[in-house]
């Protein structure tokens, strides 16, 4: 043995990791190794596996949080062992979730004369699934009462074609027709001239998006609410709005408090948001709130025992760690309204700064200049003379570690390729200035480079776009 007669613990402690037995062999990757290995060596091995992976904070593709305060991380790591669903064992944690739901309902202007209901979820995808199910069940009840043969046709959901994939999943899982209103050059969000043409007595609801994932553009929920009002006045088959505010739900209330999109609008019956987007929590936590329990059919609410009493639960997932919930509560307590506002306003200013700098190059057309969600989104000007594409620019930026995705817009506009930069709270002005320097350098390098030009127009996605 390397260290002679010392005891085993000491040997393991003194042995250099990179001189250890486990480091000498290529451990099996797709089946378990036979023997255990030391924790510190395992730690090093696993960490090293990810060495060449992107740095999350330089990932400008994601809306998901890439920074939390050390105190939040400490709290979360101390609560990883709590099972969020075990309300009788962890009644305080259940109360924390309850407080969060109340805070969020108030942020979204739940009305005094109604009884809101809400729950945490793993993310907006689960939240949308629940909101969609509630719409389907409520629709069926209303329609049956009116004597409609609900089995004669598939029920449908009306949404703009710039929907996030979770709505496609919802429709496939629950056998619903996804009625897409195509976006076009003039209507980059829901087309209010045509939306009501898609609605009929089999429509379970209309989804408005507060912050289209592709471009950050808002659907005009206020006008949509008015259109629904007029529609409902002339039919027994009422239709209501769900707002998918995955990213806007925790952003807009702070930055544009006067924008009407939430429960202040009567026909908005439910809203979802991702706590791990502008709620500033690490993935995965999401939220869904109904303006009144009336819109959440009883069949979807299950009672679990809680301190000798019963507590309603409506999430799809069962066991999962409560750490994310605790992280959300920490942020609410720590930042308060003004703290969130300060962070988001600064994030907004940085997006505006980036947009201005990108505009200065004179080769891009800006699609979102940071005025709706703090993100910048642009395409190459049609007349700009150059022999490179946004995909080449993405590659070039990746050389400096920046992950900036390029991807086509949804189906009806998929010949338009855009690039998107999502600005998050931890992207400060110093990093932004560094980024712009690298961005300009990348453009100069591409302009001077001899590239083999892509002869065929490709439609591809680069980096993920959620
Ligand atoms: C991100 C996003 C989702 C999905 O949210 P997750 O929290 O990642 O499950 C749904 N809808 C929109 C509009 C989004 O931007």
XYZ file of C-alpha atoms and ligand atoms in Angstrom:
481
model
C 0.000 0.000 0.000
C 1.117 3.465 -0.852
C 1.208 4.783 2.714
C 2.445 1.739 4.631
C 0.982 1.004 7.991
C -1.427 3.887 8.473
C -5.061 3.058 9.139
C -7.512 2.863 6.295
C -9.242 6.227 6.874
C -5.983 8.049 6.882
C -4.843 6.321 3.729
C -8.027 7.319 1.940
C -7.707 10.845 3.193
C -4.120 11.234 2.141
C -4.375 9.482 -1.158
C -4.433 12.048 -3.962
C -7.698 11.772 -5.916
C -5.959 11.621 -9.240
C -3.632 8.907 -7.924
C -6.474 6.706 -6.705
C -7.512 3.321 -7.984
C -10.911 4.550 -9.175
C -9.326 7.308 -11.214
C -7.111 4.759 -12.945
C -9.925 2.764 -14.477
C -12.655 3.657 -16.892
C -15.711 2.878 -14.779
C -18.671 1.264 -16.534
C -21.023 3.952 -17.807
C -24.174 2.033 -18.566
C -24.240 -0.477 -15.737
C -23.403 -0.253 -12.056
C -19.799 -0.692 -11.035
C -19.296 -3.699 -8.747
C -17.659 -1.944 -5.822
C -18.360 1.383 -4.152
C -15.806 4.144 -4.543
C -14.861 6.878 -2.109
C -17.233 9.848 -1.913
C -14.614 12.470 -2.715
C -13.447 10.511 -5.739
C -17.042 9.985 -6.856
C -17.662 13.703 -6.433
C -14.664 14.548 -8.587
C -15.579 11.950 -11.216
C -19.137 13.141 -11.555
C -18.155 16.777 -11.566
C -15.554 16.127 -14.239
C -18.116 14.440 -16.457
C -19.755 17.864 -16.776
C -16.608 19.916 -17.278
C -17.236 20.743 -20.893
C -20.890 21.537 -20.399
C -22.156 25.081 -20.860
C -22.053 27.504 -17.978
C -25.681 28.088 -16.953
C -25.220 31.816 -16.386
C -23.903 32.310 -19.911
C -26.923 30.474 -21.252
C -28.980 33.278 -22.747
C -31.465 30.772 -24.128
C -33.286 29.915 -20.947
C -35.940 31.655 -18.893
C -35.061 29.399 -15.973
C -33.227 30.853 -13.025
C -29.477 30.437 -12.912
C -28.804 32.259 -9.647
C -30.179 32.230 -6.135
C -28.729 33.839 -3.039
C -26.491 31.613 -0.876
C -29.005 31.816 1.991
C -31.724 30.494 -0.308
C -29.467 27.678 -1.490
C -28.636 26.793 2.110
C -32.318 26.697 3.060
C -33.143 24.627 0.029
C -30.382 22.102 0.621
C -31.534 21.734 4.229
C -35.077 21.003 3.089
C -34.361 18.628 0.207
C -35.529 15.747 2.363
C -39.026 17.129 2.958
C -41.730 15.586 0.827
C -43.992 18.412 -0.261
C -46.981 16.125 -0.503
C -46.739 14.884 3.068
C -48.900 17.552 4.631
C -49.436 15.796 7.950
C -45.755 15.254 8.566
C -44.795 18.744 7.385
C -47.711 21.013 8.290
C -45.493 24.100 8.341
C -44.387 23.439 4.803
C -48.031 23.040 3.794
C -48.727 26.406 5.408
C -45.805 27.932 3.477
C -47.316 26.718 0.224
C -50.663 28.144 1.309
C -49.072 31.531 2.048
C -47.383 31.537 -1.366
C -50.723 30.813 -3.095
C -52.298 33.706 -1.182
C -49.461 36.081 -2.062
C -49.668 35.125 -5.725
C -53.470 35.414 -5.824
C -53.164 38.904 -4.403
C -50.428 39.790 -6.908
C -52.809 38.706 -9.688
C -55.716 40.672 -8.161
C -57.998 37.854 -7.048
C -61.295 39.533 -6.182
C -62.600 39.941 -2.626
C -66.036 38.558 -3.427
C -64.660 35.335 -4.896
C -62.914 32.343 -3.326
C -59.671 31.705 -5.194
C -57.962 28.316 -5.176
C -54.448 27.463 -6.205
C -51.568 25.065 -5.880
C -47.878 24.746 -6.500
C -46.762 22.444 -9.301
C -43.452 21.264 -10.712
C -43.599 23.972 -13.363
C -45.969 25.675 -15.766
C -46.398 22.492 -17.793
C -48.110 20.749 -14.892
C -49.972 23.962 -14.064
C -51.284 24.263 -17.651
C -52.308 20.617 -17.572
C -54.405 21.277 -14.461
C -55.897 24.505 -15.794
C -56.732 22.754 -19.069
C -58.368 19.846 -17.275
C -60.437 22.207 -15.138
C -61.610 23.944 -18.336
C -62.477 20.622 -19.953
C -64.479 19.352 -16.959
C -66.285 22.690 -16.481
C -67.115 22.918 -20.174
C -68.569 19.409 -20.169
C -70.772 20.210 -17.196
C -72.045 23.439 -18.736
C -72.579 21.833 -22.141
C -74.422 18.804 -20.750
C -76.750 21.062 -18.826
C -77.574 22.843 -22.071
C -78.297 19.511 -23.745
C -75.276 19.385 -26.079
C -74.139 15.931 -27.212
C -70.613 16.260 -25.791
C -69.482 12.995 -27.360
C -70.473 14.012 -30.894
C -67.313 16.056 -31.498
C -63.911 16.442 -29.939
C -63.790 19.415 -27.591
C -61.323 22.093 -28.682
C -58.935 24.613 -27.201
C -58.254 27.943 -28.939
C -54.731 29.384 -28.791
C -52.287 31.226 -31.052
C -49.832 29.102 -33.009
C -47.038 30.551 -30.877
C -48.057 28.278 -27.985
C -45.526 26.488 -25.820
C -45.309 22.715 -26.365
C -47.085 21.945 -23.059
C -50.419 22.862 -24.739
C -49.813 20.378 -27.497
C -49.122 17.760 -24.840
C -52.283 18.720 -22.986
C -54.369 18.289 -26.127
C -52.796 14.950 -27.020
C -53.046 13.541 -23.499
C -56.678 14.510 -23.009
C -57.935 14.110 -26.538
C -58.685 17.720 -27.330
C -58.482 19.463 -30.695
C -55.809 22.172 -30.643
C -57.240 25.078 -32.643
C -54.336 27.239 -33.621
C -54.765 30.792 -34.760
C -51.794 31.270 -37.064
C -49.466 34.135 -36.276
C -48.293 36.250 -39.186
C -46.066 39.221 -39.921
C -48.767 41.623 -38.697
C -49.951 39.517 -35.780
C -47.025 38.178 -33.827
C -49.383 37.405 -30.958
C -53.010 36.224 -30.847
C -54.949 37.622 -33.819
C -57.891 39.482 -32.304
C -59.612 39.923 -35.657
C -60.085 36.208 -36.084
C -59.871 34.613 -32.643
C -63.627 34.393 -32.044
C -64.141 32.652 -35.417
C -62.386 29.650 -33.916
C -64.763 29.411 -30.966
C -67.856 27.207 -30.969
C -69.974 25.282 -28.467
C -67.242 22.629 -28.203
C -64.591 25.137 -27.119
C -63.364 24.402 -23.588
C -61.546 27.726 -23.389
C -59.224 30.259 -24.972
C -55.616 30.532 -23.846
C -53.962 33.945 -23.822
C -50.192 33.978 -23.497
C -48.447 36.584 -21.384
C -45.091 36.375 -22.902
C -44.923 34.221 -26.022
C -41.955 31.929 -25.530
C -40.521 32.590 -28.998
C -40.543 36.386 -28.925
C -41.653 37.560 -25.491
C -44.640 39.347 -27.071
C -47.819 39.602 -24.997
C -51.212 38.546 -26.235
C -53.621 41.462 -25.739
C -55.639 39.857 -22.950
C -57.636 42.984 -22.216
C -59.132 43.129 -25.706
C -59.556 39.367 -25.715
C -61.602 39.752 -22.533
C -63.845 42.301 -24.273
C -64.351 40.020 -27.278
C -65.295 37.164 -24.972
C -67.711 39.449 -23.128
C -69.507 40.267 -26.391
C -69.497 36.619 -27.482
C -70.894 35.383 -24.158
C -73.675 37.978 -24.221
C -75.171 36.338 -27.290
C -74.853 32.637 -26.481
C -75.635 30.122 -23.767
C -72.357 28.375 -24.532
C -70.046 30.567 -22.487
C -66.335 30.516 -23.034
C -63.575 31.731 -20.701
C -59.912 32.627 -20.770
C -56.932 30.952 -19.169
C -53.747 33.045 -19.138
C -50.487 31.173 -19.636
C -48.273 33.651 -17.809
C -45.349 31.233 -17.421
C -42.865 34.070 -17.699
C -45.028 37.219 -17.412
C -46.870 36.163 -14.240
C -43.975 37.095 -11.991
C -42.676 39.938 -14.153
C -45.515 42.093 -15.459
C -47.161 42.769 -12.046
C -43.936 44.427 -10.935
C -42.843 46.212 -14.091
C -46.186 47.128 -15.644
C -48.643 47.048 -12.733
C -51.277 48.915 -14.743
C -51.400 46.454 -17.615
C -54.715 44.600 -17.438
C -54.240 40.885 -17.986
C -55.171 39.150 -14.717
C -58.216 38.590 -12.479
C -59.162 42.261 -12.881
C -60.585 40.996 -16.182
C -63.788 39.116 -15.503
C -63.420 36.379 -18.070
C -59.927 35.375 -16.992
C -60.701 32.367 -14.821
C -57.264 30.879 -14.224
C -53.606 31.812 -14.516
C -50.372 29.844 -14.378
C -46.778 30.964 -13.929
C -43.368 29.351 -13.478
C -41.755 30.143 -10.140
C -38.477 29.164 -11.781
C -38.720 31.844 -14.447
C -39.212 35.417 -13.166
C -40.272 34.063 -9.757
C -36.478 33.750 -9.379
C -36.324 30.164 -8.045
C -34.194 27.324 -9.387
C -36.194 24.808 -11.458
C -38.795 23.319 -10.820
C -41.686 25.122 -9.270
C -44.825 26.485 -10.873
C -48.193 27.816 -9.784
C -51.785 27.800 -10.937
C -54.594 29.857 -9.439
C -58.330 29.840 -10.237
C -60.210 33.068 -9.539
C -62.995 31.098 -7.814
C -63.353 27.508 -6.688
C -66.403 27.379 -8.901
C -64.058 27.043 -11.930
C -62.202 24.080 -10.455
C -64.549 21.070 -10.694
C -64.772 18.997 -7.512
C -63.680 15.824 -9.310
C -60.207 17.306 -9.678
C -59.772 18.032 -5.995
C -58.665 15.198 -3.729
C -58.699 15.316 0.032
C -55.638 14.255 2.003
C -55.507 14.012 5.757
C -53.755 16.863 7.404
C -53.336 17.212 11.164
C -56.457 15.185 11.716
C -58.330 17.315 9.206
C -58.632 17.189 5.447
C -56.667 19.294 2.987
C -57.509 19.562 -0.691
C -54.831 18.594 -3.194
C -55.129 19.043 -6.937
C -51.630 18.591 -8.368
C -50.802 15.744 -10.755
C -47.412 14.925 -9.266
C -47.297 13.290 -5.885
C -43.974 12.988 -4.032
C -41.384 15.653 -4.645
C -39.053 17.740 -2.550
C -40.414 20.825 -0.817
C -37.095 22.630 -1.337
C -38.346 24.647 -4.329
C -41.424 25.789 -2.434
C -39.243 26.909 0.436
C -37.011 28.710 -2.072
C -40.051 30.508 -3.493
C -41.188 31.535 -0.027
C -37.679 32.733 0.820
C -37.694 34.978 -2.244
C -41.126 36.390 -1.409
C -40.062 37.155 2.164
C -36.617 38.405 1.210
C -37.483 40.630 -1.758
C -41.030 41.758 -1.105
C -42.819 43.684 -3.836
C -40.210 46.414 -4.096
C -37.307 43.981 -4.263
C -38.850 42.057 -7.144
C -39.643 45.327 -8.842
C -36.069 46.610 -8.476
C -34.569 43.387 -9.852
C -36.985 43.183 -12.781
C -36.697 46.854 -13.684
C -32.934 46.543 -13.830
C -33.257 43.386 -15.893
C -35.559 45.307 -18.232
C -33.027 48.142 -18.586
C -30.348 45.681 -19.576
C -32.571 44.156 -22.235
C -33.200 47.655 -23.615
C -29.451 48.358 -23.574
C -28.710 45.128 -25.457
C -31.402 45.894 -28.031
C -29.947 49.358 -28.670
C -26.434 48.008 -29.075
C -27.624 45.270 -31.419
C -29.581 47.835 -33.433
C -26.390 49.894 -33.864
C -24.824 47.153 -35.987
C -27.454 48.021 -38.600
C -27.772 44.469 -39.829
C -30.626 43.250 -37.644
C -34.309 43.965 -37.444
C -35.424 43.992 -33.817
C -38.601 42.030 -33.060
C -38.661 42.572 -29.299
C -36.568 45.427 -27.920
C -37.038 44.367 -24.311
C -40.315 46.242 -23.932
C -42.372 43.066 -23.444
C -40.519 40.687 -21.139
C -36.846 41.534 -20.692
C -35.666 39.812 -23.791
C -34.247 40.801 -27.104
C -35.233 39.092 -30.252
C -34.120 39.930 -33.781
C -33.652 38.663 -37.299
C -31.193 39.534 -40.045
C -32.369 42.390 -42.253
C -33.416 41.131 -45.647
C -31.175 43.597 -47.486
C -28.015 43.125 -45.429
C -25.219 41.723 -47.561
C -23.403 38.935 -45.847
C -22.572 35.325 -46.327
C -23.458 34.014 -42.918
C -26.582 33.115 -41.012
C -27.803 33.457 -37.446
C -26.745 29.843 -36.938
C -23.165 30.845 -37.766
C -23.427 33.710 -35.311
C -24.641 31.296 -32.611
C -21.623 29.069 -33.276
C -19.269 32.008 -33.119
C -20.720 33.237 -29.810
C -20.441 29.754 -28.376
C -16.676 29.964 -28.852
C -16.730 32.558 -26.080
C -19.104 30.473 -23.978
C -22.316 32.403 -24.769
C -25.287 30.259 -25.627
C -27.619 32.246 -27.847
C -30.189 30.172 -29.691
C -31.304 30.698 -33.291
C -34.551 29.101 -34.382
C -37.448 29.509 -36.790
C -40.768 31.045 -35.698
C -43.799 28.704 -35.440
C -45.290 26.899 -38.449
C -47.024 29.713 -40.294
C -43.842 31.832 -40.162
C -41.155 29.182 -40.114
C -39.111 30.716 -42.889
C -38.231 33.505 -40.461
C -35.231 32.602 -38.340
C -34.669 34.632 -35.215
C -32.181 34.848 -32.416
C -33.287 35.442 -28.850
C -31.494 36.671 -25.751
C -33.320 36.143 -22.472
C -32.092 38.574 -19.827
C -32.328 37.299 -16.263
C -31.742 38.852 -12.858
C -28.133 37.663 -12.640
C -27.180 39.214 -15.986
C -25.731 42.536 -14.863
C -24.587 45.546 -16.872
C -20.952 44.425 -16.688
C -21.719 41.061 -18.215
C -23.968 42.759 -20.772
C -21.139 45.061 -21.856
C -18.785 42.079 -22.173
C -21.383 40.275 -24.212
C -21.792 43.193 -26.630
C -18.041 43.321 -27.124
C -17.970 39.626 -27.990
C -21.084 40.035 -30.144
C -19.480 42.774 -32.248
C -16.243 40.833 -32.487
C -18.141 37.775 -33.671
C -19.793 39.799 -36.432
C -16.453 41.243 -37.574
C -14.915 37.774 -37.572
C -17.806 36.375 -39.606
C -17.664 39.266 -42.078
C -13.958 38.620 -42.630
C -14.141 34.844 -42.645
C -14.252 32.672 -45.688
C -17.331 30.561 -45.039
C -18.681 27.841 -47.205
C -22.117 29.295 -47.619
C -25.157 27.179 -46.848
C -26.710 26.749 -50.271
C -29.821 25.122 -48.966
C -32.127 26.990 -46.685
C -32.206 25.009 -43.511
C -34.887 25.012 -40.908
C -33.359 23.923 -37.681
C -33.387 24.706 -34.012
C -30.333 25.650 -32.134
C -30.287 25.628 -28.400
C -33.579 25.110 -26.684
C -36.216 27.719 -26.852
C -38.148 27.501 -23.608
C -41.813 28.047 -20.211
C -43.209 28.068 -20.653
C -44.064 27.003 -20.357
C -43.595 25.749 -19.678
O -43.158 26.049 -18.395
P -42.288 25.071 -17.493
O -42.284 25.783 -16.191
O -40.949 24.975 -18.133
O -42.997 23.755 -17.426
C -45.396 27.108 -20.728
N -45.855 28.185 -21.377
C -45.061 29.241 -21.694
C -45.649 30.419 -22.400
C -43.702 29.209 -21.351
O -42.909 30.237 -21.672
